[in-house]
PDB file of C-alpha atoms in Angstrom:
ATOM      1  CA  MET A  12     -19.033   1.266  -5.165  1.00  0.00           C
ATOM      2  CA  SER A  13     -21.345   0.248  -2.389  1.00  0.00           C
ATOM      3  CA  LYS A  14     -22.011   3.056   0.091  1.00  0.00           C
ATOM      4  CA  GLN A  15     -22.271   0.544   2.912  1.00  0.00           C
ATOM      5  CA  ALA A  16     -19.628   0.266   5.598  1.00  0.00           C
ATOM      6  CA  ILE A  17     -17.119  -2.479   4.789  1.00  0.00           C
ATOM      7  CA  ALA A  18     -15.714  -5.150   7.081  1.00  0.00           C
ATOM      8  CA  THR A  19     -13.144  -7.546   5.653  1.00  0.00           C
ATOM      9  CA  VAL A  20     -12.670 -11.037   7.033  1.00  0.00           C
ATOM     10  CA  VAL A  21      -9.342 -12.592   6.044  1.00  0.00           C
ATOM     11  CA  LEU A  22      -9.023 -16.341   6.526  1.00  0.00           C
ATOM     12  CA  ALA A  23      -5.504 -17.128   7.754  1.00  0.00           C
ATOM     13  CA  ALA A  24      -5.865 -20.176  10.002  1.00  0.00           C
ATOM     14  CA  GLY A  25      -4.487 -22.743   7.545  1.00  0.00           C
ATOM     15  CA  GLN A  26      -1.477 -24.805   8.579  1.00  0.00           C
ATOM     16  CA  GLY A  27       0.508 -24.363   5.369  1.00  0.00           C
ATOM     17  CA  THR A  28       2.364 -27.655   5.773  1.00  0.00           C
ATOM     18  CA  ARG A  29       3.469 -27.710   2.130  1.00  0.00           C
ATOM     19  CA  MET A  30       5.655 -24.668   2.772  1.00  0.00           C
ATOM     20  CA  LYS A  31       7.833 -26.878   5.002  1.00  0.00           C
ATOM     21  CA  SER A  32       8.570 -23.954   7.294  1.00  0.00           C
ATOM     22  CA  LYS A  33       8.171 -23.018  10.955  1.00  0.00           C
ATOM     23  CA  LEU A  34       7.045 -19.575   9.799  1.00  0.00           C
ATOM     24  CA  PRO A  35       3.256 -19.400   9.306  1.00  0.00           C
ATOM     25  CA  LYS A  36       2.493 -19.583   5.595  1.00  0.00           C
ATOM     26  CA  VAL A  37       0.795 -16.190   5.422  1.00  0.00           C
ATOM     27  CA  LEU A  38       3.880 -14.472   6.880  1.00  0.00           C
ATOM     28  CA  HIS A  39       6.198 -15.554   4.075  1.00  0.00           C
ATOM     29  CA  PRO A  40       7.436 -12.456   2.233  1.00  0.00           C
ATOM     30  CA  LEU A  41       6.334 -11.059  -1.110  1.00  0.00           C
ATOM     31  CA  ALA A  42       8.196  -7.974  -2.356  1.00  0.00           C
ATOM     32  CA  GLY A  43       9.507  -7.238   1.109  1.00  0.00           C
ATOM     33  CA  ARG A  44       6.360  -7.774   3.153  1.00  0.00           C
ATOM     34  CA  SER A  45       4.286 -10.786   4.102  1.00  0.00           C
ATOM     35  CA  MET A  46       1.551 -12.102   1.842  1.00  0.00           C
ATOM     36  CA  LEU A  47      -0.889 -11.189   4.633  1.00  0.00           C
ATOM     37  CA  ALA A  48       0.456  -7.620   4.686  1.00  0.00           C
ATOM     38  CA  GLN A  49       0.174  -7.455   0.892  1.00  0.00           C
ATOM     39  CA  LEU A  50      -3.507  -8.363   1.080  1.00  0.00           C
ATOM     40  CA  LEU A  51      -4.179  -6.009   3.990  1.00  0.00           C
ATOM     41  CA  ALA A  52      -2.633  -3.152   1.986  1.00  0.00           C
ATOM     42  CA  THR A  53      -5.129  -3.881  -0.789  1.00  0.00           C
ATOM     43  CA  VAL A  54      -7.963  -3.936   1.732  1.00  0.00           C
ATOM     44  CA  ASP A  55      -6.810  -0.604   3.172  1.00  0.00           C
ATOM     45  CA  ALA A  56      -6.692   0.940  -0.310  1.00  0.00           C
ATOM     46  CA  LEU A  57     -10.284  -0.216  -0.789  1.00  0.00           C
ATOM     47  CA  GLY A  58     -11.379   1.718   2.287  1.00  0.00           C
ATOM     48  CA  SER A  59     -12.451  -1.156   4.515  1.00  0.00           C
ATOM     49  CA  GLU A  60     -13.303   0.142   7.983  1.00  0.00           C
ATOM     50  CA  ARG A  61     -12.735  -3.216   9.666  1.00  0.00           C
ATOM     51  CA  ARG A  62     -10.095  -5.906   9.103  1.00  0.00           C
ATOM     52  CA  ILE A  63     -10.636  -9.148  10.982  1.00  0.00           C
ATOM     53  CA  VAL A  64      -8.081 -11.905  10.485  1.00  0.00           C
ATOM     54  CA  VAL A  65      -9.113 -15.446  11.390  1.00  0.00           C
ATOM     55  CA  VAL A  66      -6.133 -17.220  12.936  1.00  0.00           C
ATOM     56  CA  SER A  67      -5.435 -20.562  14.585  1.00  0.00           C
ATOM     57  CA  PRO A  68      -4.039 -21.197  18.077  1.00  0.00           C
ATOM     58  CA  ASP A  69      -0.796 -22.238  16.374  1.00  0.00           C
ATOM     59  CA  ASN A  70      -0.197 -19.038  14.403  1.00  0.00           C
ATOM     60  CA  ALA A  71      -2.046 -16.410  16.454  1.00  0.00           C
ATOM     61  CA  ASP A  72       1.010 -15.178  18.369  1.00  0.00           C
ATOM     62  CA  ALA A  73       3.249 -14.969  15.304  1.00  0.00           C
ATOM     63  CA  ILE A  74       0.641 -13.123  13.249  1.00  0.00           C
ATOM     64  CA  GLY A  75      -0.148 -10.788  16.136  1.00  0.00           C
ATOM     65  CA  ALA A  76       3.541  -9.948  16.525  1.00  0.00           C
ATOM     66  CA  ALA A  77       3.992  -9.404  12.788  1.00  0.00           C
ATOM     67  CA  VAL A  78       0.953  -7.116  12.487  1.00  0.00           C
ATOM     68  CA  PRO A  79       0.536  -5.278  15.815  1.00  0.00           C
ATOM     69  CA  GLY A  80      -2.946  -4.090  16.703  1.00  0.00           C
ATOM     70  CA  LEU A  81      -4.614  -6.473  14.280  1.00  0.00           C
ATOM     71  CA  GLU A  82      -8.190  -7.491  15.070  1.00  0.00           C
ATOM     72  CA  THR A  83      -8.342 -11.276  15.124  1.00  0.00           C
ATOM     73  CA  ALA A  84     -10.705 -14.175  15.703  1.00  0.00           C
ATOM     74  CA  VAL A  85      -9.490 -17.660  16.584  1.00  0.00           C
ATOM     75  CA  GLN A  86     -10.772 -20.714  14.716  1.00  0.00           C
ATOM     76  CA  ASP A  87     -10.348 -23.779  16.892  1.00  0.00           C
ATOM     77  CA  PRO A  88     -10.667 -26.469  15.724  1.00  0.00           C
ATOM     78  CA  PRO A  89     -10.498 -25.916  11.928  1.00  0.00           C
ATOM     79  CA  LEU A  90     -13.824 -27.134  10.559  1.00  0.00           C
ATOM     80  CA  GLY A  91     -14.029 -25.493   7.147  1.00  0.00           C
ATOM     81  CA  THR A  92     -14.429 -22.065   5.585  1.00  0.00           C
ATOM     82  CA  GLY A  93     -17.919 -21.558   6.948  1.00  0.00           C
ATOM     83  CA  HIS A  94     -16.663 -22.374  10.430  1.00  0.00           C
ATOM     84  CA  ALA A  95     -13.840 -19.850   9.985  1.00  0.00           C
ATOM     85  CA  VAL A  96     -16.330 -17.074   9.267  1.00  0.00           C
ATOM     86  CA  MET A  97     -18.467 -18.270  12.190  1.00  0.00           C
ATOM     87  CA  ALA A  98     -15.469 -17.497  14.398  1.00  0.00           C
ATOM     88  CA  THR A  99     -16.025 -13.776  13.666  1.00  0.00           C
ATOM     89  CA  ARG A 100     -19.590 -13.671  15.012  1.00  0.00           C
ATOM     90  CA  GLU A 101     -18.576 -11.742  18.132  1.00  0.00           C
ATOM     91  CA  ASN A 102     -16.416  -9.344  16.105  1.00  0.00           C
ATOM     92  CA  LEU A 103     -19.247  -8.612  13.665  1.00  0.00           C
ATOM     93  CA  ALA A 104     -22.096  -8.474  16.180  1.00  0.00           C
ATOM     94  CA  GLY A 105     -24.389  -5.623  15.145  1.00  0.00           C
ATOM     95  CA  PHE A 106     -22.541  -4.956  11.876  1.00  0.00           C
ATOM     96  CA  ALA A 107     -24.958  -4.511   8.962  1.00  0.00           C
ATOM     97  CA  GLY A 108     -22.631  -3.320   6.213  1.00  0.00           C
ATOM     98  CA  ASP A 109     -20.898  -5.351   3.517  1.00  0.00           C
ATOM     99  CA  VAL A 110     -18.635  -8.199   4.601  1.00  0.00           C
ATOM    100  CA  LEU A 111     -15.794  -9.203   2.307  1.00  0.00           C
ATOM    101  CA  VAL A 112     -14.370 -12.685   2.801  1.00  0.00           C
ATOM    102  CA  LEU A 113     -10.829 -13.126   1.470  1.00  0.00           C
ATOM    103  CA  PHE A 114      -7.960 -15.579   1.867  1.00  0.00           C
ATOM    104  CA  ALA A 115      -4.571 -14.533   3.216  1.00  0.00           C
ATOM    105  CA  ASP A 116      -2.793 -16.989   0.916  1.00  0.00           C
ATOM    106  CA  SER A 117      -4.410 -15.408  -2.172  1.00  0.00           C
ATOM    107  CA  PRO A 118      -2.902 -11.905  -2.040  1.00  0.00           C
ATOM    108  CA  LEU A 119      -2.922 -11.022  -5.754  1.00  0.00           C
ATOM    109  CA  VAL A 120      -6.529  -9.839  -5.972  1.00  0.00           C
ATOM    110  CA  SER A 121      -6.752  -6.197  -7.062  1.00  0.00           C
ATOM    111  CA  VAL A 122      -8.477  -3.221  -5.488  1.00  0.00           C
ATOM    112  CA  GLU A 123     -10.436  -2.812  -8.721  1.00  0.00           C
ATOM    113  CA  THR A 124     -11.893  -6.317  -8.534  1.00  0.00           C
ATOM    114  CA  LEU A 125     -12.878  -5.964  -4.884  1.00  0.00           C
ATOM    115  CA  ALA A 126     -14.479  -2.603  -5.685  1.00  0.00           C
ATOM    116  CA  ALA A 127     -16.437  -4.244  -8.505  1.00  0.00           C
ATOM    117  CA  MET A 128     -17.696  -6.910  -6.097  1.00  0.00           C
ATOM    118  CA  LEU A 129     -18.878  -4.255  -3.667  1.00  0.00           C
ATOM    119  CA  ALA A 130     -20.473  -2.229  -6.464  1.00  0.00           C
ATOM    120  CA  ALA A 131     -22.425  -5.317  -7.489  1.00  0.00           C
ATOM    121  CA  ARG A 132     -23.465  -5.876  -3.862  1.00  0.00           C
ATOM    122  CA  GLY A 133     -24.770  -2.323  -3.702  1.00  0.00           C
ATOM    123  CA  SER A 134     -26.565  -2.441  -7.043  1.00  0.00           C
ATOM    124  CA  ASN A 135     -30.332  -2.153  -7.465  1.00  0.00           C
ATOM    125  CA  SER A 136     -30.680  -5.941  -7.704  1.00  0.00           C
ATOM    126  CA  ASP A 137     -29.352  -6.142  -4.119  1.00  0.00           C
ATOM    127  CA  PRO A 138     -27.743  -9.612  -4.263  1.00  0.00           C
ATOM    128  CA  ALA A 139     -27.181 -11.191  -0.866  1.00  0.00           C
ATOM    129  CA  VAL A 140     -23.806 -12.571  -1.958  1.00  0.00           C
ATOM    130  CA  VAL A 141     -21.414 -11.648  -4.760  1.00  0.00           C
ATOM    131  CA  VAL A 142     -18.745 -14.212  -5.628  1.00  0.00           C
ATOM    132  CA  MET A 143     -15.586 -13.584  -7.611  1.00  0.00           C
ATOM    133  CA  GLY A 144     -15.390 -16.124 -10.421  1.00  0.00           C
ATOM    134  CA  PHE A 145     -12.576 -16.848 -12.847  1.00  0.00           C
ATOM    135  CA  ARG A 146     -11.938 -19.055 -15.871  1.00  0.00           C
ATOM    136  CA  PRO A 147      -8.685 -21.018 -15.390  1.00  0.00           C
ATOM    137  CA  ALA A 148      -6.810 -22.710 -18.195  1.00  0.00           C
ATOM    138  CA  ASN A 149      -7.183 -25.974 -16.275  1.00  0.00           C
ATOM    139  CA  THR A 150     -10.477 -26.345 -14.418  1.00  0.00           C
ATOM    140  CA  ALA A 151      -9.625 -29.678 -12.787  1.00  0.00           C
ATOM    141  CA  GLU A 152     -10.441 -29.759  -9.071  1.00  0.00           C
ATOM    142  CA  TYR A 153     -12.003 -26.270  -8.973  1.00  0.00           C
ATOM    143  CA  ALA A 154     -15.537 -25.780  -7.689  1.00  0.00           C
ATOM    144  CA  ARG A 155     -17.903 -24.552 -10.402  1.00  0.00           C
ATOM    145  CA  LEU A 156     -20.196 -21.540 -10.283  1.00  0.00           C
ATOM    146  CA  ILE A 157     -23.581 -22.579 -11.654  1.00  0.00           C
ATOM    147  CA  VAL A 158     -25.697 -19.703 -12.936  1.00  0.00           C
ATOM    148  CA  ASP A 159     -29.377 -19.784 -13.869  1.00  0.00           C
ATOM    149  CA  GLU A 160     -31.053 -18.588 -17.065  1.00  0.00           C
ATOM    150  CA  SER A 161     -31.129 -15.033 -15.677  1.00  0.00           C
ATOM    151  CA  GLY A 162     -27.400 -15.027 -15.010  1.00  0.00           C
ATOM    152  CA  ASN A 163     -27.812 -15.188 -11.243  1.00  0.00           C
ATOM    153  CA  LEU A 164     -25.632 -17.524  -9.201  1.00  0.00           C
ATOM    154  CA  ALA A 165     -27.702 -20.595  -8.324  1.00  0.00           C
ATOM    155  CA  ARG A 166     -25.142 -22.673  -6.430  1.00  0.00           C
ATOM    156  CA  ILE A 167     -21.496 -23.620  -6.073  1.00  0.00           C
ATOM    157  CA  VAL A 168     -20.660 -27.246  -6.801  1.00  0.00           C
ATOM    158  CA  GLU A 169     -17.384 -28.899  -5.816  1.00  0.00           C
ATOM    159  CA  HIS A 170     -15.596 -30.567  -8.727  1.00  0.00           C
ATOM    160  CA  ARG A 171     -15.932 -34.013  -7.175  1.00  0.00           C
ATOM    161  CA  ASP A 172     -19.690 -33.532  -6.762  1.00  0.00           C
ATOM    162  CA  ALA A 173     -20.346 -31.902 -10.140  1.00  0.00           C
ATOM    163  CA  SER A 174     -22.185 -33.708 -12.914  1.00  0.00           C
ATOM    164  CA  GLU A 175     -20.579 -34.064 -16.328  1.00  0.00           C
ATOM    165  CA  ALA A 176     -22.771 -31.224 -17.580  1.00  0.00           C
ATOM    166  CA  GLU A 177     -21.745 -28.983 -14.676  1.00  0.00           C
ATOM    167  CA  ARG A 178     -18.081 -29.746 -15.262  1.00  0.00           C
ATOM    168  CA  GLN A 179     -18.423 -28.372 -18.777  1.00  0.00           C
ATOM    169  CA  THR A 180     -18.620 -24.846 -17.399  1.00  0.00           C
ATOM    170  CA  ASP A 181     -15.241 -23.185 -16.950  1.00  0.00           C
ATOM    171  CA  LEU A 182     -16.526 -20.561 -14.524  1.00  0.00           C
ATOM    172  CA  CYS A 183     -14.825 -21.456 -11.246  1.00  0.00           C
ATOM    173  CA  ASN A 184     -15.009 -20.336  -7.635  1.00  0.00           C
ATOM    174  CA  SER A 185     -12.251 -18.150  -6.190  1.00  0.00           C
ATOM    175  CA  GLY A 186     -13.732 -18.301  -2.698  1.00  0.00           C
ATOM    176  CA  PHE A 187     -13.842 -14.496  -2.445  1.00  0.00           C
ATOM    177  CA  MET A 188     -17.261 -13.188  -1.439  1.00  0.00           C
ATOM    178  CA  ALA A 189     -19.019  -9.916  -0.676  1.00  0.00           C
ATOM    179  CA  ILE A 190     -21.923 -10.638   1.666  1.00  0.00           C
ATOM    180  CA  ASP A 191     -24.828  -8.622   3.019  1.00  0.00           C
ATOM    181  CA  GLY A 192     -23.751  -8.303   6.641  1.00  0.00           C
ATOM    182  CA  ALA A 193     -27.329  -7.781   7.801  1.00  0.00           C
ATOM    183  CA  ILE A 194     -28.147 -11.428   7.042  1.00  0.00           C
ATOM    184  CA  LEU A 195     -24.705 -13.007   7.435  1.00  0.00           C
ATOM    185  CA  SER A 196     -25.588 -14.597  10.769  1.00  0.00           C
ATOM    186  CA  ASP A 197     -28.755 -16.118   9.297  1.00  0.00           C
ATOM    187  CA  LEU A 198     -26.787 -17.485   6.353  1.00  0.00           C
ATOM    188  CA  LEU A 199     -24.198 -19.035   8.656  1.00  0.00           C
ATOM    189  CA  ASN A 200     -26.937 -20.582  10.789  1.00  0.00           C
ATOM    190  CA  GLY A 201     -28.142 -22.484   7.746  1.00  0.00           C
ATOM    191  CA  ILE A 202     -24.828 -24.201   7.004  1.00  0.00           C
ATOM    192  CA  GLY A 203     -24.677 -27.886   7.905  1.00  0.00           C
ATOM    193  CA  THR A 204     -22.007 -30.574   7.998  1.00  0.00           C
ATOM    194  CA  ASP A 205     -23.636 -33.200   5.799  1.00  0.00           C
ATOM    195  CA  ASN A 206     -20.561 -33.790   3.661  1.00  0.00           C
ATOM    196  CA  ALA A 207     -17.645 -36.208   3.441  1.00  0.00           C
ATOM    197  CA  LYS A 208     -15.424 -34.130   5.743  1.00  0.00           C
ATOM    198  CA  GLY A 209     -18.100 -33.159   8.245  1.00  0.00           C
ATOM    199  CA  GLU A 210     -17.125 -29.507   7.845  1.00  0.00           C
ATOM    200  CA  TYR A 211     -18.974 -26.209   7.435  1.00  0.00           C
ATOM    201  CA  TYR A 212     -18.565 -24.960   3.856  1.00  0.00           C
ATOM    202  CA  LEU A 213     -19.142 -21.256   3.219  1.00  0.00           C
ATOM    203  CA  THR A 214     -20.198 -22.092  -0.337  1.00  0.00           C
ATOM    204  CA  GLU A 215     -23.511 -23.376   1.046  1.00  0.00           C
ATOM    205  CA  ILE A 216     -24.690 -19.835   1.732  1.00  0.00           C
ATOM    206  CA  ILE A 217     -25.485 -19.364  -1.970  1.00  0.00           C
ATOM    207  CA  GLU A 218     -28.327 -21.874  -1.933  1.00  0.00           C
ATOM    208  CA  ILE A 219     -29.367 -20.682   1.528  1.00  0.00           C
ATOM    209  CA  ALA A 220     -29.652 -17.077   0.305  1.00  0.00           C
ATOM    210  CA  ASN A 221     -31.585 -18.157  -2.769  1.00  0.00           C
ATOM    211  CA  GLY A 222     -33.927 -20.129  -0.521  1.00  0.00           C
ATOM    212  CA  MET A 223     -34.581 -16.928   1.444  1.00  0.00           C
ATOM    213  CA  GLY A 224     -35.818 -15.250  -1.726  1.00  0.00           C
ATOM    214  CA  ARG A 225     -32.622 -13.278  -2.341  1.00  0.00           C
ATOM    215  CA  THR A 226     -30.390 -13.497  -5.403  1.00  0.00           C
ATOM    216  CA  CYS A 227     -26.639 -14.040  -5.683  1.00  0.00           C
ATOM    217  CA  ALA A 228     -24.265 -12.716  -8.335  1.00  0.00           C
ATOM    218  CA  VAL A 229     -20.890 -13.343  -9.950  1.00  0.00           C
ATOM    219  CA  ILE A 230     -18.128 -10.885 -10.842  1.00  0.00           C
ATOM    220  CA  GLU A 231     -15.441 -12.308 -13.127  1.00  0.00           C
ATOM    221  CA  ALA A 232     -11.732 -11.564 -12.805  1.00  0.00           C
ATOM    222  CA  GLY A 233      -8.511 -12.896 -14.283  1.00  0.00           C
ATOM    223  CA  GLU A 234      -7.122 -16.223 -13.140  1.00  0.00           C
ATOM    224  CA  ILE A 235      -4.068 -14.614 -11.543  1.00  0.00           C
ATOM    225  CA  GLU A 236      -6.262 -12.687  -9.068  1.00  0.00           C
ATOM    226  CA  ALA A 237      -7.474 -15.979  -7.600  1.00  0.00           C
ATOM    227  CA  TYR A 238      -3.962 -17.425  -7.377  1.00  0.00           C
ATOM    228  CA  GLY A 239      -3.431 -19.340  -4.145  1.00  0.00           C
ATOM    229  CA  ILE A 240      -0.037 -19.872  -2.535  1.00  0.00           C
ATOM    230  CA  ASN A 241       0.488 -23.270  -0.934  1.00  0.00           C
ATOM    231  CA  SER A 242       4.128 -24.053  -1.741  1.00  0.00           C
ATOM    232  CA  ARG A 243       7.444 -22.296  -2.164  1.00  0.00           C
ATOM    233  CA  ASP A 244       7.184 -22.741  -5.917  1.00  0.00           C
ATOM    234  CA  GLN A 245       3.846 -20.918  -5.928  1.00  0.00           C
ATOM    235  CA  LEU A 246       5.338 -18.258  -3.650  1.00  0.00           C
ATOM    236  CA  ALA A 247       8.073 -17.652  -6.229  1.00  0.00           C
ATOM    237  CA  GLN A 248       5.497 -17.369  -9.006  1.00  0.00           C
ATOM    238  CA  ALA A 249       3.488 -14.861  -6.969  1.00  0.00           C
ATOM    239  CA  GLU A 250       6.670 -12.852  -6.362  1.00  0.00           C
ATOM    240  CA  ALA A 251       7.207 -12.682 -10.125  1.00  0.00           C
ATOM    241  CA  VAL A 252       3.663 -11.374 -10.629  1.00  0.00           C
ATOM    242  CA  ILE A 253       4.041  -8.656  -7.999  1.00  0.00           C
ATOM    243  CA  GLN A 254       7.449  -7.582  -9.313  1.00  0.00           C
ATOM    244  CA  HIS A 255       5.975  -7.348 -12.833  1.00  0.00           C
ATOM    245  CA  ARG A 256       3.184  -5.126 -11.513  1.00  0.00           C
ATOM    246  CA  LEU A 257       5.586  -2.912  -9.555  1.00  0.00           C
ATOM    247  CA  ARG A 258       7.892  -2.451 -12.542  1.00  0.00           C
ATOM    248  CA  HIS A 259       5.044  -1.392 -14.788  1.00  0.00           C
ATOM    249  CA  GLU A 260       3.676   0.958 -12.122  1.00  0.00           C
ATOM    250  CA  ALA A 261       7.104   2.569 -11.807  1.00  0.00           C
ATOM    251  CA  MET A 262       7.504   3.007 -15.563  1.00  0.00           C
ATOM    252  CA  ALA A 263       3.962   4.377 -15.890  1.00  0.00           C
ATOM    253  CA  ALA A 264       4.928   6.956 -13.251  1.00  0.00           C
ATOM    254  CA  GLY A 265       7.895   8.090 -15.350  1.00  0.00           C
ATOM    255  CA  VAL A 266      10.708   5.925 -13.989  1.00  0.00           C
ATOM    256  CA  THR A 267      13.090   4.585 -16.643  1.00  0.00           C
ATOM    257  CA  LEU A 268      13.996   0.921 -16.214  1.00  0.00           C
ATOM    258  CA  GLN A 269      16.443   0.017 -18.965  1.00  0.00           C
ATOM    259  CA  ASP A 270      16.294  -3.673 -18.068  1.00  0.00           C
ATOM    260  CA  PRO A 271      13.065  -4.115 -16.080  1.00  0.00           C
ATOM    261  CA  ASP A 272      13.621  -7.805 -15.377  1.00  0.00           C
ATOM    262  CA  SER A 273      16.820  -6.974 -13.502  1.00  0.00           C
ATOM    263  CA  VAL A 274      15.046  -4.584 -11.116  1.00  0.00           C
ATOM    264  CA  PHE A 275      13.407  -5.857  -7.939  1.00  0.00           C
ATOM    265  CA  PHE A 276      11.210  -3.766  -5.660  1.00  0.00           C
ATOM    266  CA  SER A 277      10.823  -4.266  -1.920  1.00  0.00           C
TER     267      SER A 277
END
């Protein structure tokens, strides 16, 4: 694993309208605690020294009450993933370690995968950015990770912008990144808004880093680790995944579960 200090930025400013709930999406429960708390527990197990959660004016109070003492940054207005990370500039001022960027509504990523991303960041090749990629059964609508002949990450292309040749690759973008904190500000400065939505996309930092003479890398993980929760149906599916993991952990530790599917952990 990288020996650098670790700061984790968790993007949690989304509205979550498809949940049809007054409760902020990232506070909906999974195995007895919120999806945000599930992800933060993973981050803590990784050994991250800093946890910065990017919130919106609409959910800041609720998230602050649910997780007391949490370090936050407010994104207002919401202008894309790059803009969300820009909101942490003051928090990360002077920080030169590794910066993990995660999503609060994707809480199934494992400690092992995050550790692998950081190990790649700290490797001799010294990539500026490491992205977690995955190969879904259905690639429709996912951004593609385009690698060069050396296996380095050249760029990230949105599905709608990808050529037919680029769409043939099944290596897709999870959105999770491990970034060299020493140049994060420079990378963010290079992001523009020349796109259909007029937003700042964090994915642009790959080409920016390459243009600076640095390389970028990909670590692959299973599709379930990139699973995003945007509806109650997806929340239920994520609950099933976590319960399956908890049952197997219990049995591996010597607990007998005669009918595992009837046991629920909280």
